[in-house]
GROMACS .gro file of C-alpha atoms in nm:
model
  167
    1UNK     CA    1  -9.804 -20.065  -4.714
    2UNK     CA    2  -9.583 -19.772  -4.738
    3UNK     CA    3  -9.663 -19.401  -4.639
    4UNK     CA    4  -9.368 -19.211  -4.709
    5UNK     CA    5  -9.433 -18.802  -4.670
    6UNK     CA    6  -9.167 -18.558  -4.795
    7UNK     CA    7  -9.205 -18.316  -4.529
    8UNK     CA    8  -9.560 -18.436  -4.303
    9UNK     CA    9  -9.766 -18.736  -4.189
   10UNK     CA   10 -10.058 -18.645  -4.009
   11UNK     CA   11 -10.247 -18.937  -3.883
   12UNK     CA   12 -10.582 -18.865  -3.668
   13UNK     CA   13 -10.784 -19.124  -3.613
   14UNK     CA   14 -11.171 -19.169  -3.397
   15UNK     CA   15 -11.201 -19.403  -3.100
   16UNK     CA   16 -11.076 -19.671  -3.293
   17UNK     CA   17 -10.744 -19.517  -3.263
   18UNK     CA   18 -10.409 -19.629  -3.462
   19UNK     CA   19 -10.298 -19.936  -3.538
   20UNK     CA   20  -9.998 -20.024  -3.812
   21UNK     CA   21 -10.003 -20.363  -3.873
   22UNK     CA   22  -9.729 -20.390  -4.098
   23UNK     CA   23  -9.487 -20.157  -4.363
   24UNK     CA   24  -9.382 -19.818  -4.323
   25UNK     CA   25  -9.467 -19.442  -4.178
   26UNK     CA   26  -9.197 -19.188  -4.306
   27UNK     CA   27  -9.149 -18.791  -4.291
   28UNK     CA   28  -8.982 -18.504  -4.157
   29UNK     CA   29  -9.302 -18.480  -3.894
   30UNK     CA   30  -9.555 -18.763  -3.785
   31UNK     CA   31  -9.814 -18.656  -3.654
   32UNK     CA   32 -10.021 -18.897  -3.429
   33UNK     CA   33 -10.370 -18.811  -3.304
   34UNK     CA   34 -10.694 -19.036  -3.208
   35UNK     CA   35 -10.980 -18.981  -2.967
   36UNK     CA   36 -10.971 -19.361  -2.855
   37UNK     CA   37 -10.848 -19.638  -2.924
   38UNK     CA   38 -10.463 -19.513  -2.867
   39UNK     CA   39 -10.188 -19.623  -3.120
   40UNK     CA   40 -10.055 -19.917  -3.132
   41UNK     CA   41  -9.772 -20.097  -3.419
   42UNK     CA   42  -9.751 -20.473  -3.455
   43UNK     CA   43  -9.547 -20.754  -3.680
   44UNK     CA   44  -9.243 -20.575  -3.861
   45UNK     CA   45  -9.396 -20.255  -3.888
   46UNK     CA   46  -9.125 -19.915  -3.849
   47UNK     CA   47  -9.162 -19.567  -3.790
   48UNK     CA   48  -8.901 -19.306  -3.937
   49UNK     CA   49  -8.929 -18.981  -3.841
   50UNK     CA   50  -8.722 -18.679  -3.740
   51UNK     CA   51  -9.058 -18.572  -3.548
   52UNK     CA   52  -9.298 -18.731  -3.362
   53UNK     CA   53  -9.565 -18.561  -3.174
   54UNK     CA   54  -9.978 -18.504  -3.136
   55UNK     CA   55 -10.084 -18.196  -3.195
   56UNK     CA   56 -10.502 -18.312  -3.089
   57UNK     CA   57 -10.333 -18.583  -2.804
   58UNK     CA   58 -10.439 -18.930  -2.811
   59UNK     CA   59 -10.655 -19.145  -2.601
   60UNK     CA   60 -10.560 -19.475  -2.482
   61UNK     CA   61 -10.202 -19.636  -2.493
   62UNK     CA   62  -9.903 -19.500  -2.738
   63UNK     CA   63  -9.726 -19.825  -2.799
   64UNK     CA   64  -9.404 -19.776  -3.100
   65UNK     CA   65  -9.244 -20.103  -2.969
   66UNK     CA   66  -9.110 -20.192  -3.327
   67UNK     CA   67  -8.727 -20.338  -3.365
   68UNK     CA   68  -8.620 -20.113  -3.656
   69UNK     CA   69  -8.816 -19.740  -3.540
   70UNK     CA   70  -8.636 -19.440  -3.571
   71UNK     CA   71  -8.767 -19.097  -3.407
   72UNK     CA   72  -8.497 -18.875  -3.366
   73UNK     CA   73  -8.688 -18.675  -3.168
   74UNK     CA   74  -9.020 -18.639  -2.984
   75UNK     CA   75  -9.209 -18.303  -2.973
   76UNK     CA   76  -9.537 -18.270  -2.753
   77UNK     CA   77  -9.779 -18.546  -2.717
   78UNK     CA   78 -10.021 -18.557  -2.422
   79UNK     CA   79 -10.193 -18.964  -2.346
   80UNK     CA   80 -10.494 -18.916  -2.153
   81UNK     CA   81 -10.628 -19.273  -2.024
   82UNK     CA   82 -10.345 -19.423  -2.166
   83UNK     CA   83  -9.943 -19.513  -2.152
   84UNK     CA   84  -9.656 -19.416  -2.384
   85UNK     CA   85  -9.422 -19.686  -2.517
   86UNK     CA   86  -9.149 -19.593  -2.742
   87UNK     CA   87  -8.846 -19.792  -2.863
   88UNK     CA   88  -8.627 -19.625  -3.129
   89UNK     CA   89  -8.265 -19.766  -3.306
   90UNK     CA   90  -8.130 -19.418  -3.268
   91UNK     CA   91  -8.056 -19.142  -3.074
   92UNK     CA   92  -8.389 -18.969  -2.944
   93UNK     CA   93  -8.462 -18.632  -2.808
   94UNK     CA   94  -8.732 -18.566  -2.619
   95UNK     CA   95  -8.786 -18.140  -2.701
   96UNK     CA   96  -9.145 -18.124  -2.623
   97UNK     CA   97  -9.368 -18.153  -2.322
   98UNK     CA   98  -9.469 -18.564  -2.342
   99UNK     CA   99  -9.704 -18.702  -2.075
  100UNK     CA  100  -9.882 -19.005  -1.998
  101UNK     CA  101 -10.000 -19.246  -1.685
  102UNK     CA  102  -9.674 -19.470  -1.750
  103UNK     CA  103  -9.386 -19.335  -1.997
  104UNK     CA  104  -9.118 -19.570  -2.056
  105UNK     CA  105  -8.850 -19.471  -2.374
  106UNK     CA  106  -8.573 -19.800  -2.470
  107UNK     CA  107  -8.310 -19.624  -2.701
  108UNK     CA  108  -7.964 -19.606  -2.727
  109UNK     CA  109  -7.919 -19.277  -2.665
  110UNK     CA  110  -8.176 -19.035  -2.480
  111UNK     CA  111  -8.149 -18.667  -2.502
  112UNK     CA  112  -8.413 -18.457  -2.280
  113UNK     CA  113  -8.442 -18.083  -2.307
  114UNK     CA  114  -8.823 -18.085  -2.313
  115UNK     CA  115  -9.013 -18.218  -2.005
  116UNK     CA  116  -9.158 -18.575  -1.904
  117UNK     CA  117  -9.455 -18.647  -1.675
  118UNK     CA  118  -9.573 -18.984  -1.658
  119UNK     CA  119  -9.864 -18.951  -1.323
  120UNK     CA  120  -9.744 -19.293  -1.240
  121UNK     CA  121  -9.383 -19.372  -1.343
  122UNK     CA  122  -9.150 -19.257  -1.586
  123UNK     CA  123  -8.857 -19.469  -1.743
  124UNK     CA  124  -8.587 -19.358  -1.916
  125UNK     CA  125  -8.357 -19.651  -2.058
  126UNK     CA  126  -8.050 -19.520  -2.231
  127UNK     CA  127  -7.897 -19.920  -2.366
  128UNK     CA  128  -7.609 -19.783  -2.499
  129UNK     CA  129  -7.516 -19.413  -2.538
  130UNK     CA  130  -7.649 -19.311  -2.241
  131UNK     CA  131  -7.941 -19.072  -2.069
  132UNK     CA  132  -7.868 -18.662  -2.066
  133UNK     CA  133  -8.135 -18.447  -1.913
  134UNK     CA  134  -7.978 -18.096  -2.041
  135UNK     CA  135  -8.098 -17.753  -1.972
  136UNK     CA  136  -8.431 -17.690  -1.961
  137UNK     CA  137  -8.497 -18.098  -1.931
  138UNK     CA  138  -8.727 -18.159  -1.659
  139UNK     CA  139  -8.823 -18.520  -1.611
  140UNK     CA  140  -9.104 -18.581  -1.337
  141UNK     CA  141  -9.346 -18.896  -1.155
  142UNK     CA  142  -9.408 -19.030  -0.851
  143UNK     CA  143  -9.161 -19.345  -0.971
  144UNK     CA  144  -8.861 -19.235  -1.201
  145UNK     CA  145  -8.555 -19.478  -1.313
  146UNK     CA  146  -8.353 -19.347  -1.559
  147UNK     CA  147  -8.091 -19.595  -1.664
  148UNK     CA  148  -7.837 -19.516  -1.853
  149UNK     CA  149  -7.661 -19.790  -1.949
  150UNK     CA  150  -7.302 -19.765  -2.062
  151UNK     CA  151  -7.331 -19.482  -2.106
  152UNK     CA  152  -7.467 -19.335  -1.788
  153UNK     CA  153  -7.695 -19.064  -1.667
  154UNK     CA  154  -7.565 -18.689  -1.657
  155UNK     CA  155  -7.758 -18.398  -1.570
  156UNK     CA  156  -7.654 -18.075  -1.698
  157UNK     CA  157  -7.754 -17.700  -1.647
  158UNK     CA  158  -8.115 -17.654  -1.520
  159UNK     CA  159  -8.184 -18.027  -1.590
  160UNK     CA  160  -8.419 -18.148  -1.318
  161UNK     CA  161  -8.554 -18.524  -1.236
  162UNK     CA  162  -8.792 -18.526  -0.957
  163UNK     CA  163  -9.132 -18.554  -0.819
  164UNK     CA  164  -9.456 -18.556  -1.000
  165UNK     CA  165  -9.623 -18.166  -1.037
  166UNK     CA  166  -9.343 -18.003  -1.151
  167UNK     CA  167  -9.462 -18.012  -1.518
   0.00000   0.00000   0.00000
């Protein structure tokens, strides 16, 4: 099915977490929350957002490995016990402070002026436009690769890519 939200989607779930099977999540803000279970999309299903983030955190793995997703940008969402996945059509901003074991982002174009901690690796793969860690971007793991495609990699301002425990 469709959910389609003018402005907000807020989806909280137990520890059976998230899982779209199939159709549609739409709105200004998604809002993506569970206390197990993670979130997880399947078969042809697509988010469209201009937000994404977890204002309660999730447990378990963040997985948004759908062809046609669009999440223009990603606020603050914290995995605990858990990975995050995302693969988007579009450009996407990360603005927020997004941390996991393992954070890996597949987009065309990625934008980071927020900060990224994944305690194991993070992975930044820009597959066309590029990767930009601006001001204020601070991108941090024991393992990063940032690829950047055709685009390449640029750091700008106070960007920063480095070690873990800087976030």
């Amino acid at each position: 099915g469709t959910l389609n939200a003018n402005t907000s989607a807020i989806l909280s779930a137990g520890t059976g977490g998230i899982s779209q099977t199939a159709g549609l999540i739409q709105g200004t803000t998604i809002d993506l929350s569970a206390t197990g279970g993670g979130v997880s999309q399947s078969g042809g299903s697509l988010i469209a957002s201009t937000i994404l983030q977890s204002t309660s955190g999730v447990t378990g793995t963040v997985s948004l490995t759908g062809s046609s997703n669009t999440i223009a940008s990603i606020g603050s969402i914290a995995v605990t016990s858990g990975d995050f996945v995302a693969k988007s059509t579009g450009s996407t901003s990360v603005t927020g402070k997004l941390t996991a074991a393992n954070v890996t982002l597949t987009v065309p174009t990625i934008g980071v002026t927020g900060s990224i901690g994944g305690s194991t690796l993070t992975s930044l793969i820009g597959t066309l436009g590029g990767v930009t860690i601006g001001t204020g971007g601070l991108v941090t793991s024991p393992t990063v690769s940032v690829n950047g495609g055709a685009g390449g990699v640029a750091i700008s301002g106070t960007g920063t890519v480095g070690q873990a425990g800087g976030i």
